[in-house]
mmCIF file of C-alpha atoms in Angstrom:
data_model
loop_
_atom_site.group_PDB
_atom_site.id
_atom_site.type_symbol
_atom_site.label_atom_id
_atom_site.label_comp_id
_atom_site.label_asym_id
_atom_site.label_seq_id
_atom_site.Cartn_x
_atom_site.Cartn_y
_atom_site.Cartn_z
ATOM 1 C CA SER A 137 20.526 -11.156 -26.516
ATOM 2 C CA GLN A 138 17.337 -9.788 -26.204
ATOM 3 C CA GLN A 139 15.483 -10.051 -23.325
ATOM 4 C CA GLY A 140 12.205 -8.817 -24.205
ATOM 5 C CA GLU A 141 10.623 -7.224 -27.185
ATOM 6 C CA GLU A 142 7.701 -5.216 -28.438
ATOM 7 C CA ASP A 143 5.030 -5.807 -30.552
ATOM 8 C CA PRO A 144 3.912 -5.368 -33.311
ATOM 9 C CA GLN A 145 7.343 -4.118 -35.013
ATOM 10 C CA ALA A 146 5.267 -1.440 -37.104
ATOM 11 C CA LEU A 147 1.479 0.170 -36.813
ATOM 12 C CA SER A 148 -0.215 2.409 -39.195
ATOM 13 C CA ILE A 149 -3.225 3.704 -38.291
ATOM 14 C CA GLN A 150 -5.634 6.931 -39.202
ATOM 15 C CA GLU A 151 -5.343 10.216 -37.087
ATOM 16 C CA GLY A 152 -8.048 9.665 -34.671
ATOM 17 C CA GLU A 153 -7.901 6.281 -33.930
ATOM 18 C CA ASN A 154 -6.495 4.472 -31.151
ATOM 19 C CA ALA A 155 -3.247 3.016 -31.245
ATOM 20 C CA THR A 156 -1.866 -0.465 -28.896
ATOM 21 C CA MET A 157 1.552 -1.963 -28.651
ATOM 22 C CA ASN A 158 2.656 -4.349 -26.629
ATOM 23 C CA CYS A 159 5.611 -5.333 -24.273
ATOM 24 C CA SER A 160 7.058 -8.687 -23.276
ATOM 25 C CA TYR A 161 9.843 -9.194 -20.964
ATOM 26 C CA LYS A 162 11.565 -12.386 -19.388
ATOM 27 C CA THR A 163 12.818 -11.109 -16.124
ATOM 28 C CA SER A 164 11.287 -10.218 -13.127
ATOM 29 C CA ILE A 165 10.484 -6.433 -12.804
ATOM 30 C CA ASN A 166 10.540 -3.513 -10.167
ATOM 31 C CA ASN A 167 8.473 -1.231 -12.674
ATOM 32 C CA LEU A 168 8.296 -0.861 -16.598
ATOM 33 C CA GLN A 169 8.671 2.422 -18.456
ATOM 34 C CA TRP A 170 7.704 3.438 -21.833
ATOM 35 C CA TYR A 171 9.723 6.022 -24.004
ATOM 36 C CA ARG A 172 9.014 7.392 -27.172
ATOM 37 C CA GLN A 173 11.453 8.093 -30.068
ATOM 38 C CA ASN A 174 11.108 10.608 -32.298
ATOM 39 C CA SER A 175 13.007 10.234 -35.647
ATOM 40 C CA GLY A 176 16.995 10.688 -35.356
ATOM 41 C CA ARG A 177 16.186 11.966 -31.687
ATOM 42 C CA GLY A 178 17.130 10.971 -28.381
ATOM 43 C CA LEU A 179 14.663 8.685 -26.276
ATOM 44 C CA VAL A 180 11.896 10.628 -24.058
ATOM 45 C CA HIS A 181 10.077 9.121 -20.903
ATOM 46 C CA LEU A 182 6.512 9.164 -21.190
ATOM 47 C CA ILE A 183 5.011 6.766 -18.199
ATOM 48 C CA LEU A 184 6.005 4.829 -15.263
ATOM 49 C CA ILE A 185 4.077 1.514 -14.128
ATOM 50 C CA ARG A 186 4.994 -0.042 -10.883
ATOM 51 C CA SER A 187 5.184 -3.988 -10.587
ATOM 52 C CA ASN A 188 2.306 -3.634 -7.986
ATOM 53 C CA GLU A 189 0.206 -1.578 -10.388
ATOM 54 C CA ARG A 190 -2.151 -3.067 -13.142
ATOM 55 C CA GLU A 191 -2.699 0.339 -14.913
ATOM 56 C CA LYS A 192 -1.967 3.556 -15.188
ATOM 57 C CA HIS A 193 -3.120 6.563 -16.947
ATOM 58 C CA SER A 194 -1.331 9.627 -18.238
ATOM 59 C CA GLY A 195 -3.369 11.974 -20.818
ATOM 60 C CA ARG A 196 -3.810 10.070 -23.603
ATOM 61 C CA LEU A 197 -1.723 7.370 -22.760
ATOM 62 C CA ARG A 198 -3.036 4.230 -20.827
ATOM 63 C CA VAL A 199 -0.663 1.558 -19.449
ATOM 64 C CA THR A 200 -1.339 -1.798 -18.469
ATOM 65 C CA LEU A 201 1.012 -4.450 -16.759
ATOM 66 C CA ASP A 202 0.646 -8.256 -16.286
ATOM 67 C CA THR A 203 3.501 -9.456 -14.338
ATOM 68 C CA SER A 204 2.020 -13.054 -14.546
ATOM 69 C CA LYS A 205 2.010 -12.771 -18.148
ATOM 70 C CA LYS A 206 5.040 -10.570 -17.934
ATOM 71 C CA SER A 207 3.763 -8.132 -20.491
ATOM 72 C CA SER A 208 2.655 -4.352 -20.890
ATOM 73 C CA SER A 209 0.586 -2.806 -23.428
ATOM 74 C CA LEU A 210 0.223 1.070 -24.091
ATOM 75 C CA LEU A 211 -2.524 2.310 -25.584
ATOM 76 C CA ILE A 212 -2.615 5.855 -27.013
ATOM 77 C CA THR A 213 -6.034 7.297 -27.497
ATOM 78 C CA ALA A 214 -7.291 9.811 -30.320
ATOM 79 C CA SER A 215 -4.120 9.613 -31.727
ATOM 80 C CA ARG A 216 -2.543 12.802 -33.850
ATOM 81 C CA ALA A 217 0.153 12.993 -36.462
ATOM 82 C CA ALA A 218 2.803 14.313 -33.734
ATOM 83 C CA ASP A 219 2.336 10.423 -32.240
ATOM 84 C CA THR A 220 4.142 9.377 -35.100
ATOM 85 C CA ALA A 221 7.415 8.046 -33.245
ATOM 86 C CA SER A 222 9.009 4.597 -32.216
ATOM 87 C CA TYR A 223 8.078 3.400 -28.855
ATOM 88 C CA PHE A 224 10.275 1.448 -26.459
ATOM 89 C CA CYS A 225 9.635 -0.255 -23.268
ATOM 90 C CA ASP A 226 12.299 -0.291 -20.553
ATOM 91 C CA PHE A 227 11.749 -3.344 -18.197
ATOM 92 C CA GLY A 228 15.699 -3.343 -17.059
ATOM 93 C CA ASN A 229 14.838 -1.725 -13.815
ATOM 94 C CA GLU A 230 17.833 0.020 -13.117
ATOM 95 C CA LYS A 231 19.824 -1.134 -15.774
ATOM 96 C CA LEU A 232 17.675 0.342 -18.557
ATOM 97 C CA THR A 233 17.183 -2.752 -21.078
ATOM 98 C CA PHE A 234 15.072 -2.126 -24.252
ATOM 99 C CA GLY A 235 13.053 -4.147 -26.635
ATOM 100 C CA THR A 236 13.220 -3.570 -30.018
ATOM 101 C CA GLY A 237 10.704 -0.936 -30.288
ATOM 102 C CA THR A 238 6.971 -0.490 -32.179
ATOM 103 C CA ARG A 239 7.371 2.030 -34.896
ATOM 104 C CA LEU A 240 4.154 4.076 -34.919
ATOM 105 C CA THR A 241 2.803 6.189 -38.150
ATOM 106 C CA ILE A 242 -0.229 8.127 -37.866
ATOM 107 C CA ILE A 243 -1.811 8.854 -40.899
ATOM 108 C CA PRO A 244 -3.393 12.190 -41.402
ATOM 109 C CA ASP B 220 18.150 23.698 -16.757
ATOM 110 C CA ALA B 221 20.008 20.476 -16.218
ATOM 111 C CA GLU B 222 20.849 18.379 -19.328
ATOM 112 C CA ILE B 223 22.540 15.818 -21.158
ATOM 113 C CA THR B 224 24.526 16.397 -24.004
ATOM 114 C CA GLN B 225 26.297 14.370 -26.588
ATOM 115 C CA SER B 226 29.582 15.380 -28.920
ATOM 116 C CA PRO B 227 30.193 15.310 -31.718
ATOM 117 C CA ARG B 228 27.032 14.929 -33.367
ATOM 118 C CA HIS B 229 28.209 13.732 -36.295
ATOM 119 C CA LYS B 230 31.701 12.184 -36.850
ATOM 120 C CA ILE B 231 33.181 10.307 -39.826
ATOM 121 C CA THR B 232 36.363 8.165 -39.158
ATOM 122 C CA GLU B 233 38.615 6.067 -40.874
ATOM 123 C CA THR B 234 39.011 2.202 -39.840
ATOM 124 C CA GLY B 235 41.827 1.536 -37.078
ATOM 125 C CA ARG B 236 41.940 5.066 -35.577
ATOM 126 C CA GLN B 237 40.786 5.523 -32.291
ATOM 127 C CA VAL B 238 37.329 7.472 -31.310
ATOM 128 C CA THR B 239 36.009 8.927 -28.265
ATOM 129 C CA LEU B 240 32.587 10.461 -27.832
ATOM 130 C CA ALA B 241 31.781 12.364 -25.478
ATOM 131 C CA CYS B 242 28.514 12.454 -22.649
ATOM 132 C CA HIS B 243 28.186 15.186 -20.096
ATOM 133 C CA GLN B 244 25.262 15.466 -17.740
ATOM 134 C CA THR B 245 24.491 18.238 -15.466
ATOM 135 C CA TRP B 246 21.503 16.176 -13.560
ATOM 136 C CA ASN B 247 24.576 14.911 -10.939
ATOM 137 C CA HIS B 248 22.914 11.620 -11.534
ATOM 138 C CA ASN B 249 24.599 8.342 -10.521
ATOM 139 C CA ASN B 250 23.839 6.125 -13.452
ATOM 140 C CA MET B 251 24.865 6.918 -17.181
ATOM 141 C CA PHE B 252 24.594 4.519 -19.877
ATOM 142 C CA TRP B 253 25.869 4.026 -23.640
ATOM 143 C CA TYR B 254 23.709 2.604 -26.135
ATOM 144 C CA ARG B 255 24.223 1.866 -30.074
ATOM 145 C CA GLN B 256 21.281 2.075 -32.420
ATOM 146 C CA ASP B 257 20.885 0.071 -35.528
ATOM 147 C CA LEU B 258 18.100 -0.598 -37.785
ATOM 148 C CA GLY B 259 16.352 -4.051 -36.356
ATOM 149 C CA HIS B 260 18.075 -3.905 -33.286
ATOM 150 C CA GLY B 261 16.750 -1.456 -31.497
ATOM 151 C CA LEU B 262 18.604 -0.201 -28.723
ATOM 152 C CA ARG B 263 21.719 -2.139 -27.388
ATOM 153 C CA LEU B 264 23.582 -1.299 -24.538
ATOM 154 C CA ILE B 265 27.423 -1.238 -24.689
ATOM 155 C CA HIS B 266 28.831 0.033 -21.208
ATOM 156 C CA TYR B 267 26.998 1.519 -18.049
ATOM 157 C CA SER B 268 28.145 2.946 -14.741
ATOM 158 C CA TYR B 269 26.664 3.346 -11.608
ATOM 159 C CA GLY B 270 29.008 5.751 -10.046
ATOM 160 C CA VAL B 271 32.181 7.387 -10.147
ATOM 161 C CA GLN B 272 34.840 4.524 -10.646
ATOM 162 C CA ASP B 273 32.444 1.932 -11.466
ATOM 163 C CA THR B 274 31.790 0.688 -15.047
ATOM 164 C CA ASN B 275 29.945 -2.370 -16.461
ATOM 165 C CA LYS B 276 29.789 -4.368 -19.545
ATOM 166 C CA GLY B 277 26.382 -4.368 -21.858
ATOM 167 C CA GLU B 278 25.563 -6.730 -24.270
ATOM 168 C CA VAL B 279 27.536 -5.587 -26.977
ATOM 169 C CA SER B 280 30.790 -4.183 -25.343
ATOM 170 C CA ASP B 281 33.526 -5.899 -27.506
ATOM 171 C CA GLY B 282 35.783 -3.129 -29.048
ATOM 172 C CA TYR B 283 34.348 -0.187 -26.516
ATOM 173 C CA SER B 284 35.631 1.377 -23.577
ATOM 174 C CA VAL B 285 34.448 3.838 -20.863
ATOM 175 C CA SER B 286 35.601 5.326 -17.742
ATOM 176 C CA ARG B 287 33.780 7.513 -15.141
ATOM 177 C CA SER B 288 36.281 9.346 -13.341
ATOM 178 C CA ASN B 289 33.453 12.407 -12.222
ATOM 179 C CA THR B 290 29.824 12.477 -12.338
ATOM 180 C CA GLU B 291 29.225 14.118 -14.775
ATOM 181 C CA ASP B 292 30.779 12.463 -17.628
ATOM 182 C CA LEU B 293 31.042 8.952 -19.396
ATOM 183 C CA PRO B 294 33.115 9.170 -22.495
ATOM 184 C CA LEU B 295 33.035 6.074 -24.985
ATOM 185 C CA THR B 296 36.206 5.157 -26.484
ATOM 186 C CA LEU B 297 36.575 2.975 -29.612
ATOM 187 C CA GLU B 298 39.890 1.496 -29.457
ATOM 188 C CA SER B 299 40.144 0.612 -33.084
ATOM 189 C CA ALA B 300 37.145 1.623 -34.951
ATOM 190 C CA ALA B 301 35.615 -0.822 -37.304
ATOM 191 C CA SER B 302 33.190 -0.549 -39.995
ATOM 192 C CA SER B 303 30.685 -2.591 -38.093
ATOM 193 C CA GLN B 304 30.977 0.003 -35.256
ATOM 194 C CA THR B 305 28.891 2.555 -37.565
ATOM 195 C CA SER B 306 25.910 3.565 -35.663
ATOM 196 C CA VAL B 307 24.075 5.886 -34.067
ATOM 197 C CA TYR B 308 25.176 6.168 -30.403
ATOM 198 C CA PHE B 309 23.063 7.103 -27.584
ATOM 199 C CA CYS B 310 23.914 8.445 -24.110
ATOM 200 C CA ALA B 311 21.460 8.217 -20.947
ATOM 201 C CA SER B 312 21.373 9.007 -17.232
ATOM 202 C CA SER B 313 19.368 8.288 -14.530
ATOM 203 C CA LYS B 314 19.044 9.086 -10.979
ATOM 204 C CA GLY B 315 19.494 5.330 -9.861
ATOM 205 C CA GLN B 316 16.429 5.055 -7.892
ATOM 206 C CA ALA B 317 13.636 2.155 -8.407
ATOM 207 C CA THR B 318 11.174 4.472 -9.923
ATOM 208 C CA SER B 319 13.786 6.950 -11.569
ATOM 209 C CA PHE B 320 13.580 7.240 -15.500
ATOM 210 C CA ALA B 321 16.142 8.525 -18.038
ATOM 211 C CA PHE B 322 17.332 11.324 -19.947
ATOM 212 C CA PHE B 323 18.727 10.476 -23.353
ATOM 213 C CA GLY B 324 21.647 12.786 -25.209
ATOM 214 C CA GLN B 325 20.720 13.615 -28.602
ATOM 215 C CA GLY B 326 22.729 11.020 -30.302
ATOM 216 C CA THR B 327 26.237 10.843 -32.186
ATOM 217 C CA ARG B 328 26.043 9.667 -35.671
ATOM 218 C CA LEU B 329 29.163 7.743 -36.107
ATOM 219 C CA THR B 330 30.634 6.663 -39.742
ATOM 220 C CA VAL B 331 33.205 4.384 -39.822
ATOM 221 C CA VAL B 332 34.922 4.511 -43.603
#
């Protein structure tokens, strides 16, 4: 059974625009992490946000966390073609539990 | 450099055969995981281990088994392969600390005919 999910399921934007995707979860968490998956490859870790943090930045990535709403968002600014991938949140603490992912397509 | 590797990368097998997928990590991580990925279902956890001799069932464990005899390896066995087990399988490992993140293998594409 799915304990959370990302939305939207798919997102297409023009290169240079910002992309925002969201993650909702149902359990309490210690931290939440975002991963990227390029087509056919394994997941790669992007960023971690702790439960006592509200916002975190890393390069063109900005993550927010609202524990009262049990949700997180990932913003990718100034998108590039290389950002085309699927994005997953992990809210499972030590158990690594993922949502269904957001498939992001950047149109050149 | 430390890494996590899966083998084989591609496998075709017949229904009813036993199949073992290998996962080997050199990170010295305590935690290891197996997932399957199918269109529309994201990553579903099959089995996981928090250390040697420890194994736990995930949400889709029926028809699969694992064993953890050392830190580096967590082989996944399909006891009697079924067409419903055609999928892409990913192995992952992590330190197991609250702020640790996971490293993933490149995946094994399994086709059961």
